[in-house]
C-alpha positions as a Python dict, from the first residue, in 0.01 Angstrom:
ca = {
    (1, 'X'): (0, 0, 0),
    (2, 'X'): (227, 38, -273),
    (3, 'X'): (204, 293, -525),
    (4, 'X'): (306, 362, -865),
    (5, 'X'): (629, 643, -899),
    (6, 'X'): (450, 897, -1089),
    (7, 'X'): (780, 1001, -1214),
    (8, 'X'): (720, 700, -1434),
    (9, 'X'): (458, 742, -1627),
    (10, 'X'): (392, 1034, -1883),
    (11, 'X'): (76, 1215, -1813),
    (12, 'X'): (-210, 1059, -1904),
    (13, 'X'): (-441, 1024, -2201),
    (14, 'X'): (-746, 1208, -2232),
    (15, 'X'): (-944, 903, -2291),
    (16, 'X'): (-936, 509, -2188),
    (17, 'X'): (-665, 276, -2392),
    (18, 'X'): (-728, -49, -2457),
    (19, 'X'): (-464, -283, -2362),
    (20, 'X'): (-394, -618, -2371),
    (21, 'X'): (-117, -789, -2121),
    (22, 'X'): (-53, -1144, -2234),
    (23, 'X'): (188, -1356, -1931),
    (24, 'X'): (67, -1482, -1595),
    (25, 'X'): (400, -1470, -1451),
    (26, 'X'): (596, -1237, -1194),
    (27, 'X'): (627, -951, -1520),
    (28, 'X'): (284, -1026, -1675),
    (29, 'X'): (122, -958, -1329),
    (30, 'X'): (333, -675, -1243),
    (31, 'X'): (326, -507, -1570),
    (32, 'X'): (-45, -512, -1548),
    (33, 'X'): (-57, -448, -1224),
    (34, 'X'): (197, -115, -1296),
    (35, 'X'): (-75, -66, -1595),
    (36, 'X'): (-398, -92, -1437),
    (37, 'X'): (-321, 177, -1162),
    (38, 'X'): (-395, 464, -1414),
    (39, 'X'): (-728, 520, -1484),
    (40, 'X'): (-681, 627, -1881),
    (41, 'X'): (-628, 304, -1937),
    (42, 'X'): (-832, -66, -1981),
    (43, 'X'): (-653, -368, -1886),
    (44, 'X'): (-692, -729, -1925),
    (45, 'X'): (-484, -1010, -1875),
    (46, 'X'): (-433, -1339, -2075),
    (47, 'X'): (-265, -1655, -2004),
    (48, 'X'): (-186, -1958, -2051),
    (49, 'X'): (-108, -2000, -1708),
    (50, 'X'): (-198, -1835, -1396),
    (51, 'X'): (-98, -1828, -990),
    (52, 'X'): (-192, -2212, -875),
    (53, 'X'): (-70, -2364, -1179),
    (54, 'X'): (252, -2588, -1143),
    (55, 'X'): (356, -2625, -1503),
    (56, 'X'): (771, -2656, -1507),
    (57, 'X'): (752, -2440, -1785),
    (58, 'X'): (516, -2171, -1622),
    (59, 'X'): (838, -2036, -1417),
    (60, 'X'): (797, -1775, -1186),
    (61, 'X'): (592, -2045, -917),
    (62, 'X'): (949, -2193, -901),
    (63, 'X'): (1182, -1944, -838),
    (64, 'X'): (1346, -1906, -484),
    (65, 'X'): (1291, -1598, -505),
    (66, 'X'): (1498, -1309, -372),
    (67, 'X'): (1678, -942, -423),
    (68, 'X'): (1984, -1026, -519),
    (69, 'X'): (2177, -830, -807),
    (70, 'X'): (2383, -985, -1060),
    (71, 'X'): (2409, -660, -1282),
    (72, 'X'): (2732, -506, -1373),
    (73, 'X'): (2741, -144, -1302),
    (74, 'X'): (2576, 92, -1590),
    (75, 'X'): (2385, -187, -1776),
    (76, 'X'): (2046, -147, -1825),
    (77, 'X'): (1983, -474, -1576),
    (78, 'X'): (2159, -242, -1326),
    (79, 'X'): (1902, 41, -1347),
    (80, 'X'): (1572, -194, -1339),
    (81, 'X'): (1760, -367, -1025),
    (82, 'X'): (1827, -9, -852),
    (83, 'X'): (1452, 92, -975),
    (84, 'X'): (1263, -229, -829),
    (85, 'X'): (1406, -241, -476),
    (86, 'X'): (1219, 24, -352),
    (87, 'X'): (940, -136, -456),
    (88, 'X'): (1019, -501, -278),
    (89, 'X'): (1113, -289, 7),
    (90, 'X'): (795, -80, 74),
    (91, 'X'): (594, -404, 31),
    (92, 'X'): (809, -628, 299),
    (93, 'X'): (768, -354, 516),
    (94, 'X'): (381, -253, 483),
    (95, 'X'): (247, -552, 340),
    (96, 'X'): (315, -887, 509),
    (97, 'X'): (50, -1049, 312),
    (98, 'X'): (267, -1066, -6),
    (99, 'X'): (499, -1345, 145),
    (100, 'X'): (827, -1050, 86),
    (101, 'X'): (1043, -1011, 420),
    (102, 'X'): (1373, -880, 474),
    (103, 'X'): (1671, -1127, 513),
    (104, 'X'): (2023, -1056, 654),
    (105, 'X'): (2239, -1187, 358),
    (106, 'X'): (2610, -1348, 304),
    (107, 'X'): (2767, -1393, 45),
    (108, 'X'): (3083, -1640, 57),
    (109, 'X'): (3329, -1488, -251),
    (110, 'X'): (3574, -1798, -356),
    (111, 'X'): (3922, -1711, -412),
    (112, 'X'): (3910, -1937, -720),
    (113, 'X'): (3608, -1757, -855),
    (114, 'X'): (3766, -1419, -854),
    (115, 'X'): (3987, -1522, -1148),
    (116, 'X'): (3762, -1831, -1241),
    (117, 'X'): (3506, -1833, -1535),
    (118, 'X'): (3298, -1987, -1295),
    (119, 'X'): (3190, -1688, -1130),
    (120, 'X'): (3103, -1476, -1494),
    (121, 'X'): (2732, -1476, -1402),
    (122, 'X'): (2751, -1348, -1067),
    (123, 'X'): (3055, -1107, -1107),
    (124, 'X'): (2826, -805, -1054),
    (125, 'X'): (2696, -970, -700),
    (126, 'X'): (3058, -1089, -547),
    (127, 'X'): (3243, -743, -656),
    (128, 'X'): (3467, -602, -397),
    (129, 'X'): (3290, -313, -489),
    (130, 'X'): (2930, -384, -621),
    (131, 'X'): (2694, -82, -706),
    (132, 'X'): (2449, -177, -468),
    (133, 'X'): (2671, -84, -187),
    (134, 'X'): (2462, 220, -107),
    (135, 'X'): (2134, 90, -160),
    (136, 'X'): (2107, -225, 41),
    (137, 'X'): (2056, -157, 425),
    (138, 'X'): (2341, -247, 644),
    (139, 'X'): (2601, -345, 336),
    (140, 'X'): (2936, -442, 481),
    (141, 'X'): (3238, -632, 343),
    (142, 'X'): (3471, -827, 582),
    (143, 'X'): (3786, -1016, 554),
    (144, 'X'): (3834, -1069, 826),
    (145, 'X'): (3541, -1362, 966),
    (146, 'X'): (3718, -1607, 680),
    (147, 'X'): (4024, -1710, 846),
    (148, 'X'): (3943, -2050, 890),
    (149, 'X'): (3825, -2055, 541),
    (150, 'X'): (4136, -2028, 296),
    (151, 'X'): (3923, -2098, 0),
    (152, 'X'): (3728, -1802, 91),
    (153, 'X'): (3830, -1412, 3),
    (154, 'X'): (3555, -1241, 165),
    (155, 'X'): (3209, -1262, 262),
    (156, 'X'): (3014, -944, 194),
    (157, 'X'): (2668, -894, 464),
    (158, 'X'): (2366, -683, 364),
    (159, 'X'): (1981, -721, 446),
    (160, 'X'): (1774, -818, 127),
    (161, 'X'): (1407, -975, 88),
    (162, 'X'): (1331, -1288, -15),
    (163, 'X'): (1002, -1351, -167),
    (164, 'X'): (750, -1644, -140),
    (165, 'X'): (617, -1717, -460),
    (166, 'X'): (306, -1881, -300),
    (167, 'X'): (207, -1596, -143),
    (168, 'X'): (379, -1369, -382),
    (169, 'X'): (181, -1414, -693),
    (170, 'X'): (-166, -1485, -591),
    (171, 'X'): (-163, -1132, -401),
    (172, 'X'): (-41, -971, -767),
    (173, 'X'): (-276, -1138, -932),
    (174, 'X'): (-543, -1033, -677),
    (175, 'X'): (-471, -671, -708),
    (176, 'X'): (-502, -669, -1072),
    (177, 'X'): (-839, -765, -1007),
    (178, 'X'): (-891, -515, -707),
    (179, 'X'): (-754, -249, -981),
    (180, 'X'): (-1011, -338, -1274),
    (181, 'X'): (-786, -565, -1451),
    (182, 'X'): (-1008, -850, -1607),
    (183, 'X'): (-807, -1187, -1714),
    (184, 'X'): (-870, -1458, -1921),
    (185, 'X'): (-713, -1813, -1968),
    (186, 'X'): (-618, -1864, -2319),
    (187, 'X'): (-351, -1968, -2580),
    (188, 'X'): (-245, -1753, -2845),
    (189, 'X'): (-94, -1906, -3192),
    (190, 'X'): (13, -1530, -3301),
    (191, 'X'): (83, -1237, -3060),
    (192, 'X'): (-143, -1065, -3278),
    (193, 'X'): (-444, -1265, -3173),
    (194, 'X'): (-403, -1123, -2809),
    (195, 'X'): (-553, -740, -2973),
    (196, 'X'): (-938, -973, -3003),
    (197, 'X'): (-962, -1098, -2670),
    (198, 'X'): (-1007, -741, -2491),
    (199, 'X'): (-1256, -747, -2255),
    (200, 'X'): (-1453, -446, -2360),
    (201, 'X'): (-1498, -662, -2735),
    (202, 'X'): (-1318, -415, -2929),
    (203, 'X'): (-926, -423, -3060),
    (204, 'X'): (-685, -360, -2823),
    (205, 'X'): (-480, -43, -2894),
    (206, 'X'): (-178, -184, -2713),
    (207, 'X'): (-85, -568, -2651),
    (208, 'X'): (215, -614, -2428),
    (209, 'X'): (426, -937, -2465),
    (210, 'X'): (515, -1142, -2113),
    (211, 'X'): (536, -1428, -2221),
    (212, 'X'): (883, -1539, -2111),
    (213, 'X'): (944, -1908, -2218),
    (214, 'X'): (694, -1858, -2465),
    (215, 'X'): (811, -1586, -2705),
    (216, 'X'): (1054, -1870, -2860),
    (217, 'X'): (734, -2056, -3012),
    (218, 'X'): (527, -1772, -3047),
    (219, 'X'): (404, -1669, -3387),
    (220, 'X'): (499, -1321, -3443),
    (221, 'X'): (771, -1325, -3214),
    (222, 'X'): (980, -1668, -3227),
    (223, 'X'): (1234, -1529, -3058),
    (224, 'X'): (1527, -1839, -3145),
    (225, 'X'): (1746, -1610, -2859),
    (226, 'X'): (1496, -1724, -2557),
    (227, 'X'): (1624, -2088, -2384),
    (228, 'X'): (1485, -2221, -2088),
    (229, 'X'): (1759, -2286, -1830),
    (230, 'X'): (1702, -2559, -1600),
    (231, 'X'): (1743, -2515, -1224),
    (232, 'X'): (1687, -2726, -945),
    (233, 'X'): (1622, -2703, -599),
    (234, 'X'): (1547, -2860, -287),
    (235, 'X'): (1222, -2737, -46),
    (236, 'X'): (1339, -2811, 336),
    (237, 'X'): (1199, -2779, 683),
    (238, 'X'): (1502, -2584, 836),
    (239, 'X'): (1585, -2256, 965),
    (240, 'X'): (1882, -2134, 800),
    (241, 'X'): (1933, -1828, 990),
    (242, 'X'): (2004, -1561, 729),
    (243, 'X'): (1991, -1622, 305),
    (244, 'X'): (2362, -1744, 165),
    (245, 'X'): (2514, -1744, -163),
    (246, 'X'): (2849, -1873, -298),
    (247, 'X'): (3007, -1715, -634),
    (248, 'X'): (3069, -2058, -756),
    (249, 'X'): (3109, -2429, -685),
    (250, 'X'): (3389, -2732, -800),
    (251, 'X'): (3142, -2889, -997),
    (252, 'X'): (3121, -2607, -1263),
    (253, 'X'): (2946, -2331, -1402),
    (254, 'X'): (2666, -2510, -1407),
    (255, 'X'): (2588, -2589, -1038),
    (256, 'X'): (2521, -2345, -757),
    (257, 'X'): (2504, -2292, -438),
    (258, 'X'): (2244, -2074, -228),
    (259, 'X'): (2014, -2060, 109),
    (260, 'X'): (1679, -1844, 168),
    (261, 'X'): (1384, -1880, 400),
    (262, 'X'): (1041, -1786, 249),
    (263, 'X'): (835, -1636, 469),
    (264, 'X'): (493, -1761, 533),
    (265, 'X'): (593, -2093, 637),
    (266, 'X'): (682, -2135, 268),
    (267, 'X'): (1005, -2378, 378),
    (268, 'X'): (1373, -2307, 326),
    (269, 'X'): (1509, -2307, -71),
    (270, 'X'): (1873, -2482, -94),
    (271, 'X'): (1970, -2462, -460),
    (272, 'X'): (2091, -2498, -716),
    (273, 'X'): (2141, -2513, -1054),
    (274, 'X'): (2168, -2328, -1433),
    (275, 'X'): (2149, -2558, -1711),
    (276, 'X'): (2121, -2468, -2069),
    (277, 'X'): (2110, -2768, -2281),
    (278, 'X'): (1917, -3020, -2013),
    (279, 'X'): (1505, -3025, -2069),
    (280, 'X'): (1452, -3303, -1780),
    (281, 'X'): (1133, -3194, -1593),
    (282, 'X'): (1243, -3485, -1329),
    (283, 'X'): (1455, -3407, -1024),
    (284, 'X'): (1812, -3544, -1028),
    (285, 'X'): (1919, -3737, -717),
    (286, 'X'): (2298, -3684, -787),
    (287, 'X'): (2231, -3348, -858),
    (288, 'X'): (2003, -3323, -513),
    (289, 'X'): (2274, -3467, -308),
    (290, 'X'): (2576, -3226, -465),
    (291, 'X'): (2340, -2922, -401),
    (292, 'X'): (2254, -3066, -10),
    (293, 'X'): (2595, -3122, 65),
    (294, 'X'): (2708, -2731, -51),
    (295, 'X'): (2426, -2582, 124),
    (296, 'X'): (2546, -2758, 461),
    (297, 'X'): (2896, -2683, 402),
    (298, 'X'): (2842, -2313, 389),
    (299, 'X'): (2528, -2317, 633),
    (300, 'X'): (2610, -2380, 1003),
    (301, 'X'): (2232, -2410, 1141),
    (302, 'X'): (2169, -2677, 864),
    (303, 'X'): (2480, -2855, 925),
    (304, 'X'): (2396, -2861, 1318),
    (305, 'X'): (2009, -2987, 1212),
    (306, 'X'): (2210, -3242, 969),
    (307, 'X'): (2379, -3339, 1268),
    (308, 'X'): (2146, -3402, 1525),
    (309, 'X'): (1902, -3572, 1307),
    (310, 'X'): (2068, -3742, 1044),
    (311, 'X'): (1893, -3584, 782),
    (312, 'X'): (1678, -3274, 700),
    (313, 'X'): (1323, -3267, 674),
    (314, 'X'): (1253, -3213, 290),
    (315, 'X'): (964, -3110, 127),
    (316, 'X'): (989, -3159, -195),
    (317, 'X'): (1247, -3138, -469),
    (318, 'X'): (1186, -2832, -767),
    (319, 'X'): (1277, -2812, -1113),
    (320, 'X'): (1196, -2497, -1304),
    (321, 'X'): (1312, -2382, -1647),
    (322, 'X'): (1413, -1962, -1656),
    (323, 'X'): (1319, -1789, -1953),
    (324, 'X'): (1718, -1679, -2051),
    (325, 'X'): (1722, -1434, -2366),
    (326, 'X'): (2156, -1429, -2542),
    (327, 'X'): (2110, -1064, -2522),
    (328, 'X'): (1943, -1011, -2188),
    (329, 'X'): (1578, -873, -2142),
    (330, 'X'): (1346, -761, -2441),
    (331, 'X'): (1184, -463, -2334),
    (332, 'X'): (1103, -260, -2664),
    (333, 'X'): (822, -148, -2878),
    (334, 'X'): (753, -239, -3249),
    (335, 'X'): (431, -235, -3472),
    (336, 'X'): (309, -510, -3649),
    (337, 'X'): (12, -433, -3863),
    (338, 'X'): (-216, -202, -3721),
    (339, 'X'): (-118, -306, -3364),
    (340, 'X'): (106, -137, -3105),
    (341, 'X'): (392, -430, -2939),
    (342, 'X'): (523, -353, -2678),
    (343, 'X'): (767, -688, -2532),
    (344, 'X'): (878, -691, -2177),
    (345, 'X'): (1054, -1070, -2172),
    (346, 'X'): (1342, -1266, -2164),
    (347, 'X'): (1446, -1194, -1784),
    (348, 'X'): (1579, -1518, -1698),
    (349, 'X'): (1614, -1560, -1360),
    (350, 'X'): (1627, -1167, -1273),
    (351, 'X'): (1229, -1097, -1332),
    (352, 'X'): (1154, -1063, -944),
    (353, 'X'): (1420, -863, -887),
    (354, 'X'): (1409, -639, -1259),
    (355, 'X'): (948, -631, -1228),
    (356, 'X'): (850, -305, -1126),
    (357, 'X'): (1148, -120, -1332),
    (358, 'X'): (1048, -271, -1614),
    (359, 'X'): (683, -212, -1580),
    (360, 'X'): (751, 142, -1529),
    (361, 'X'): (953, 140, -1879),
    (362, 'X'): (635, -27, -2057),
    (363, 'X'): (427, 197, -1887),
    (364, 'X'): (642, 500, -2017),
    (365, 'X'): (665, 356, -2361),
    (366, 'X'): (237, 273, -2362),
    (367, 'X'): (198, 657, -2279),
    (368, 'X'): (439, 808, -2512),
    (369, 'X'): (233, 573, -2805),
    (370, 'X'): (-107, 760, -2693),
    (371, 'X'): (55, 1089, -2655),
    (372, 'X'): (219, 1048, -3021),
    (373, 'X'): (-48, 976, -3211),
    (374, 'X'): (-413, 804, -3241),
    (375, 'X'): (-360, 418, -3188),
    (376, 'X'): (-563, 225, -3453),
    (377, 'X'): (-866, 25, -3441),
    (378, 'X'): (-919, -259, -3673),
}
């Protein structure tokens, strides 16, 4: 079962805090879930949305989702990649239930993307010489597999996890529970009205903002920085063989290209796309076909299923919206009133991969607030 690095959390309080996590998604549940494991303090959950819900704009039931890191070397997304992976690791390993299992991984790094603007988002991940060499089993670069490939520089192999959402976030929200955590559906006008809805009845001493998408509209916050980002993907019935990604595509920035198997009988995810001024819930058939055809062209076992059955056998086509912040994740305290902030949002489509660093960090910051000084009752 996974534990909690005591190295991050400062030692606790002599008596129970009150506090108040407000998301249902992937850092909401974590964060509690991070939270909830020390006894000093009192956790409840509120949402809007929980696991089961299939909201477009409740994102973390639509991402692929995976470990793989976009972050340039010495960022602060760098660290709460490096932090989490142990973390995704120890549960695909021990705990099958939570839909995480280790994938052997290729990238595909386009010649045209190493110079090409198109490949800005996922320079970190198709570097010659990422910073995640030494931490991902079995890492290997070769240039020597893409000879028949000109457009192709080099593919780079590691093993990585790729997580099942399904499974995924019903088992975080079910150890929150097994931990104490008690959650409650609700809206919130003001961030502030999150400190009255504390399961013990009094004011929370500590509310902790995951609201992703959310913290644009709400009161307290409106954080004009958070955009949702469209992506789209396509749910098939196909072994892939290992989880693929491209640095870029000849349609644009916009459109990617990627491959992962969910465990659980949870389908394969072919994907994708990232785009920041389009607010269509509604699948796009062009789009569909563009992202098909890219998959195949990069994924022999589909192309051979494509082949001797005409077509694939697909599930269902996804569109999500990713909670991107200009400046990258929000994970800070503040005060407003007489109530301790402390917001852990904005993660885009990095908050599988960034959860359980950036849980630790609130947990640190929640801790160092008790240890400071009294936090205030109204």
């Amino acid at each position: 079962m996974l534990q909690v690095k005591e190295g991050s959390l400062a030692s606790r309080s002599a008596s129970p805090r009150d506090v108040v996590v407000v998301g249902g998604g992937v850092i909401g549940l974590t964060t509690a879930l991070v939270l909830s494991r020390d006894q000093s303090l009192r956790v409840t959950l509120v949402a809007k949305h929980l696991p089961g819900d299939s909201s477009p704009h409740y994102t973390s039931p639509w991402a692929g989702a995976n470990f793989l890191p976009f972050s340039a070397t010495g960022t602060k997304e760098h660290r709460w990649e490096r932090d989490t992976w142990p973390a995704l690791a120890a549960l695909a390993t021990d705990c099958p239930d939570t839909g995480i299992h280790f994938q052997d991984t290729i990238l595909y790094t386009r010649r045209k993307d190493c110079v090409d603007a198109t490949a800005s988002v996922q320079c970190g991940l198709h570097s010659p010489e990422p910073w995640f060499k030494d931490l991902l089993p079995n890492f290997r670069i070769d240039y020597t597999t893409v000879a028949n490939s000109p457009e192709v520089m080099f593919t780079t192999h590691f093993t990585s996890v790729c997580i099942n959402p399904a499974l995924y976030l019903p088992w975080l929200l079910g150890q929150c529970l097994r931990h104490g955590v008690q959650v409650k559906r609700a809206s919130l006008h003001h961030i502030l009205d999150a400190a009255k809805l504390h399961h013990t009845g009094l004011t929370a001493d500590v509310v902790i903002n995951c609201t992703g998408l959310g913290a644009a509209q709400l009161h307290g916050v409106r954080d004009s920085t958070v955009v949702p980002v469209r992506g789209q993907t396509i749910l098939v019935n196909s072994d892939p063989g290992c989880m693929i990604g491209v640095s870029g595509s000849d349609e644009g920035p916009e459109e990617l290209t990627y491959v992962m198997k969910r465990a659980g009988g949870g389908g394969t995810v072919l994907g994708g796309s990232y785009h920041r001024a389009l607010a269509k819930p509604e699948a796009d058939s062009g789009l569909a076909a563009r992202i098909l055809r890219r998959c195949v062209s990069y994924c022999p076992q589909l192309a051979q299923k494509l082949q001797e059955q005409g077509t694939l056998d697909t599930l269902s086509h996804r569109v999500g919206f990713r909670p991107c912040r200009t400046a990258g994740p929000r994970v800070e305290q503040e005060r407003i009133g007489n109530i301790n902030i402390v917001h852990n949002y904005g993660h885009g489509g990095f908050g599988y991969q960034t959860s359980y660093a950036c849980a630790y960090d609130v947990a640190k910051m929640v801790h160092a607030m008790a240890a400071s000084r009294p936090l205030a009752k109204l």
